[in-house]
Amino acid sequence: MMYYEERKQLTKFVKNMFERKNTNTGGGNITVKVSDEHILATPTLASKEYLWDIDPEQILVMDMDENIIEGRGKKTREIYMHYACYEENPEIGCVIHAHSQQALVYATLGLDMPNVTEGTQKLGEIKCLPPHKAYSKELAAEIRKHVREDQCYPKAYILAGHGILMVGDTLVNTYDNVDRLEYNAYVAIVKTIFEKLGVEGIRDTNVK
């Protein structure tokens, strides 16, 4: 089997992603660049039909022309936006799209997410991209434009009405930032509520 250890690692991470509510049964997908010729990709319906409890044989090995080389399953309809990221920034090694519970508040409202936690400062501005139909080539084109302009990683995007997209260098680091983003979303939501209620901080928490 091609890239067995990498595929096994990916199954572990997608299961954890579901259990921690960083995505849901409604979807999400992960790709990992394992060479200049191949990426690994989670198959379509891994969320709905398998609750993200999948095995290495189900992970797809795909070439850079979107052809499946090995793996049991079909490619996700959202694969276009993954390839757009790799094509526009060759330094990107992992792309995660997820329906994270707290971050979906910002996606549903079409709002940029305030970056308020120490652990997410490296993500910079967390922009909400204009709405496009999920899995459409229009959405992929929108993401392509921003990745081309930003040319940085790690980087997080809010997909209006849809979810999040995180790009990074490795699977471990990119998923770490997905989890950090979800914590940031929760803190930002509660912080906004407190401020609206007139709750004031008792001290300056900014590190000097």
Tab-separated table of C-alpha atoms in Angstrom:
chain	number	residue	atom	x	y	z
A	1	MET	CA	0.000	0.000	0.000
A	2	MET	CA	1.326	3.435	-0.896
A	3	TYR	CA	2.041	5.813	2.008
A	4	TYR	CA	0.564	3.423	4.582
A	5	GLU	CA	1.909	5.201	7.678
A	6	GLU	CA	0.780	8.602	6.421
A	7	ARG	CA	-2.689	7.268	5.611
A	8	LYS	CA	-2.912	5.608	9.025
A	9	GLN	CA	-1.965	8.890	10.708
A	10	LEU	CA	-4.623	10.739	8.734
A	11	THR	CA	-7.375	8.343	9.888
A	12	LYS	CA	-6.382	9.055	13.496
A	13	PHE	CA	-6.616	12.801	12.988
A	14	VAL	CA	-9.983	12.794	11.215
A	15	LYS	CA	-11.513	10.677	13.985
A	16	ASN	CA	-10.199	13.122	16.570
A	17	MET	CA	-11.491	16.036	14.522
A	18	PHE	CA	-15.010	14.612	14.675
A	19	GLU	CA	-14.875	13.684	18.362
A	20	ARG	CA	-13.711	17.195	19.323
A	21	LYS	CA	-16.522	18.799	17.277
A	22	ASN	CA	-14.028	20.378	14.920
A	23	THR	CA	-16.280	19.015	12.195
A	24	ASN	CA	-19.617	17.200	11.987
A	25	THR	CA	-21.494	14.575	9.991
A	26	GLY	CA	-22.357	17.269	7.460
A	27	GLY	CA	-18.911	17.155	5.917
A	28	GLY	CA	-15.363	18.395	5.950
A	29	ASN	CA	-12.293	17.023	4.206
A	30	ILE	CA	-8.526	16.855	4.586
A	31	THR	CA	-5.729	16.587	2.065
A	32	VAL	CA	-2.018	16.138	2.765
A	33	LYS	CA	0.756	16.662	0.236
A	34	VAL	CA	3.101	13.675	0.582
A	35	SER	CA	5.299	14.293	-2.471
A	36	ASP	CA	5.550	16.519	-5.508
A	37	GLU	CA	3.389	13.969	-7.338
A	38	HIS	CA	0.820	12.860	-4.759
A	39	ILE	CA	-1.618	14.061	-2.137
A	40	LEU	CA	-3.674	12.034	0.326
A	41	ALA	CA	-7.379	12.864	0.536
A	42	THR	CA	-10.265	11.784	2.713
A	43	PRO	CA	-13.029	10.203	0.615
A	44	THR	CA	-16.468	11.671	0.148
A	45	LEU	CA	-19.132	10.726	2.727
A	46	ALA	CA	-16.510	9.768	5.315
A	47	SER	CA	-18.483	11.986	7.688
A	48	LYS	CA	-22.057	10.942	6.991
A	49	GLU	CA	-21.603	7.224	6.379
A	50	TYR	CA	-18.639	6.416	8.637
A	51	LEU	CA	-18.710	9.148	11.317
A	52	TRP	CA	-15.058	9.686	10.381
A	53	ASP	CA	-14.141	6.192	11.616
A	54	ILE	CA	-12.299	5.143	8.471
A	55	ASP	CA	-9.322	2.902	7.709
A	56	PRO	CA	-6.093	3.620	5.782
A	57	GLU	CA	-7.385	1.763	2.710
A	58	GLN	CA	-10.155	4.345	2.352
A	59	ILE	CA	-7.739	7.254	2.194
A	60	LEU	CA	-7.225	8.222	-1.435
A	61	VAL	CA	-3.849	8.688	-3.057
A	62	MET	CA	-4.287	11.242	-5.839
A	63	ASP	CA	-1.958	12.758	-8.396
A	64	MET	CA	-1.710	16.462	-9.094
A	65	ASP	CA	-4.226	16.152	-11.946
A	66	GLU	CA	-6.981	15.012	-9.533
A	67	ASN	CA	-6.778	11.350	-10.585
A	68	ILE	CA	-7.186	8.631	-7.954
A	69	ILE	CA	-4.120	6.358	-7.931
A	70	GLU	CA	-5.087	4.187	-4.973
A	71	GLY	CA	-7.736	4.034	-2.262
A	72	ARG	CA	-11.262	2.807	-1.638
A	73	GLY	CA	-13.851	5.478	-2.272
A	74	LYS	CA	-14.638	8.497	-4.395
A	75	LYS	CA	-13.078	11.932	-4.253
A	76	THR	CA	-14.943	14.737	-2.521
A	77	ARG	CA	-16.730	17.322	-4.611
A	78	GLU	CA	-14.739	19.937	-2.702
A	79	ILE	CA	-11.386	18.717	-3.974
A	80	TYR	CA	-11.101	21.775	-6.257
A	81	MET	CA	-10.405	24.156	-3.397
A	82	HIS	CA	-7.686	21.869	-2.036
A	83	TYR	CA	-5.844	21.773	-5.341
A	84	ALA	CA	-6.249	25.536	-5.655
A	85	CYS	CA	-4.273	25.969	-2.425
A	86	TYR	CA	-1.437	23.655	-3.493
A	87	GLU	CA	-1.208	25.232	-6.920
A	88	GLU	CA	-1.092	28.804	-5.656
A	89	ASN	CA	1.386	28.186	-2.839
A	90	PRO	CA	3.732	25.190	-3.270
A	91	GLU	CA	4.866	25.566	0.357
A	92	ILE	CA	1.447	24.424	1.608
A	93	GLY	CA	1.523	20.794	2.691
A	94	CYS	CA	-1.923	20.300	4.218
A	95	VAL	CA	-5.414	21.705	3.695
A	96	ILE	CA	-8.247	21.135	6.159
A	97	HIS	CA	-11.853	22.098	5.528
A	98	ALA	CA	-14.145	21.615	8.517
A	99	HIS	CA	-17.518	22.501	9.983
A	100	SER	CA	-16.220	23.515	13.390
A	101	GLN	CA	-18.976	24.091	15.956
A	102	GLN	CA	-18.006	27.507	17.332
A	103	ALA	CA	-16.451	28.849	14.131
A	104	LEU	CA	-19.694	28.131	12.281
A	105	VAL	CA	-21.238	31.048	14.190
A	106	TYR	CA	-18.971	33.401	12.260
A	107	ALA	CA	-19.477	31.515	9.000
A	108	THR	CA	-23.254	31.657	9.366
A	109	LEU	CA	-23.206	35.390	10.096
A	110	GLY	CA	-20.630	36.073	7.382
A	111	LEU	CA	-18.287	37.765	9.853
A	112	ASP	CA	-14.532	37.998	10.168
A	113	MET	CA	-13.409	36.237	13.344
A	114	PRO	CA	-11.634	38.397	15.940
A	115	ASN	CA	-8.203	36.965	16.696
A	116	VAL	CA	-8.130	37.264	20.488
A	117	THR	CA	-6.179	34.325	21.901
A	118	GLU	CA	-2.431	34.026	22.302
A	119	GLY	CA	-2.413	30.654	20.545
A	120	THR	CA	-3.861	32.012	17.301
A	121	GLN	CA	-1.817	35.176	16.813
A	122	LYS	CA	0.318	33.499	14.150
A	123	LEU	CA	-2.821	33.184	11.985
A	124	GLY	CA	-3.095	36.945	11.613
A	125	GLU	CA	-6.368	38.340	10.287
A	126	ILE	CA	-9.103	35.684	10.113
A	127	LYS	CA	-11.153	36.812	7.142
A	128	CYS	CA	-14.603	35.669	6.096
A	129	LEU	CA	-14.654	35.087	2.344
A	130	PRO	CA	-17.687	36.010	0.212
A	131	PRO	CA	-20.387	33.304	-0.027
A	132	HIS	CA	-20.281	30.736	-2.805
A	133	LYS	CA	-22.037	27.414	-3.181
A	134	ALA	CA	-20.265	24.604	-1.366
A	135	TYR	CA	-18.110	22.375	-3.601
A	136	SER	CA	-18.472	24.829	-6.495
A	137	LYS	CA	-15.633	25.930	-8.753
A	138	GLU	CA	-16.601	29.494	-7.846
A	139	LEU	CA	-15.717	28.788	-4.216
A	140	ALA	CA	-12.422	27.233	-5.314
A	141	ALA	CA	-11.683	30.324	-7.418
A	142	GLU	CA	-12.376	32.601	-4.438
A	143	ILE	CA	-10.006	30.601	-2.244
A	144	ARG	CA	-7.402	30.513	-5.015
A	145	LYS	CA	-7.441	34.313	-5.199
A	146	HIS	CA	-6.858	34.771	-1.479
A	147	VAL	CA	-4.170	32.089	-1.185
A	148	ARG	CA	-2.368	33.682	-4.135
A	149	GLU	CA	-2.532	37.108	-2.511
A	150	ASP	CA	-1.608	35.974	1.010
A	151	GLN	CA	1.227	33.544	0.179
A	152	CYS	CA	1.529	32.545	3.820
A	153	TYR	CA	0.838	29.669	6.173
A	154	PRO	CA	-0.548	28.811	8.591
A	155	LYS	CA	-3.612	30.707	7.465
A	156	ALA	CA	-7.291	30.394	8.338
A	157	TYR	CA	-10.296	31.456	6.306
A	158	ILE	CA	-13.960	31.568	7.265
A	159	LEU	CA	-16.164	30.308	4.421
A	160	ALA	CA	-19.432	32.245	4.585
A	161	GLY	CA	-22.364	29.969	5.307
A	162	HIS	CA	-20.152	26.918	5.116
A	163	GLY	CA	-17.259	26.410	7.542
A	164	ILE	CA	-13.531	26.995	7.777
A	165	LEU	CA	-10.457	26.367	5.676
A	166	MET	CA	-7.009	26.017	7.246
A	167	VAL	CA	-3.777	25.737	5.288
A	168	GLY	CA	-0.426	24.768	6.769
A	169	ASP	CA	2.797	22.885	6.319
A	170	THR	CA	2.097	19.490	7.922
A	171	LEU	CA	-0.967	17.555	9.034
A	172	VAL	CA	0.051	17.818	12.704
A	173	ASN	CA	0.571	21.579	12.622
A	174	THR	CA	-2.459	22.331	10.470
A	175	TYR	CA	-4.812	20.333	12.668
A	176	ASP	CA	-3.293	21.960	15.748
A	177	ASN	CA	-4.290	25.319	14.289
A	178	VAL	CA	-7.825	24.096	13.523
A	179	ASP	CA	-8.203	23.220	17.198
A	180	ARG	CA	-6.714	26.547	18.283
A	181	LEU	CA	-9.078	28.382	15.926
A	182	GLU	CA	-12.074	26.666	17.491
A	183	TYR	CA	-10.956	27.745	20.973
A	184	ASN	CA	-10.443	31.264	19.656
A	185	ALA	CA	-13.975	31.279	18.229
A	186	TYR	CA	-15.446	30.279	21.601
A	187	VAL	CA	-13.439	32.905	23.487
A	188	ALA	CA	-14.307	35.598	20.926
A	189	ILE	CA	-18.032	34.818	21.197
A	190	VAL	CA	-18.035	34.940	25.000
A	191	LYS	CA	-15.817	38.044	25.020
A	192	THR	CA	-18.330	39.818	22.766
A	193	ILE	CA	-21.207	38.848	25.056
A	194	PHE	CA	-19.345	40.061	28.145
A	195	GLU	CA	-18.529	43.366	26.481
A	196	LYS	CA	-22.163	43.852	25.481
A	197	LEU	CA	-23.142	43.212	29.093
A	198	GLY	CA	-20.669	45.816	30.281
A	199	VAL	CA	-18.351	43.345	32.017
A	200	GLU	CA	-14.928	44.959	32.310
A	201	GLY	CA	-11.622	43.167	32.650
A	202	ILE	CA	-9.952	43.652	36.022
A	203	ARG	CA	-6.414	43.861	34.629
A	204	ASP	CA	-4.417	44.275	31.447
A	205	THR	CA	-3.685	40.748	30.223
A	206	ASN	CA	-1.446	41.730	27.298
A	207	VAL	CA	2.031	40.255	27.663
A	208	LYS	CA	4.659	42.996	27.687
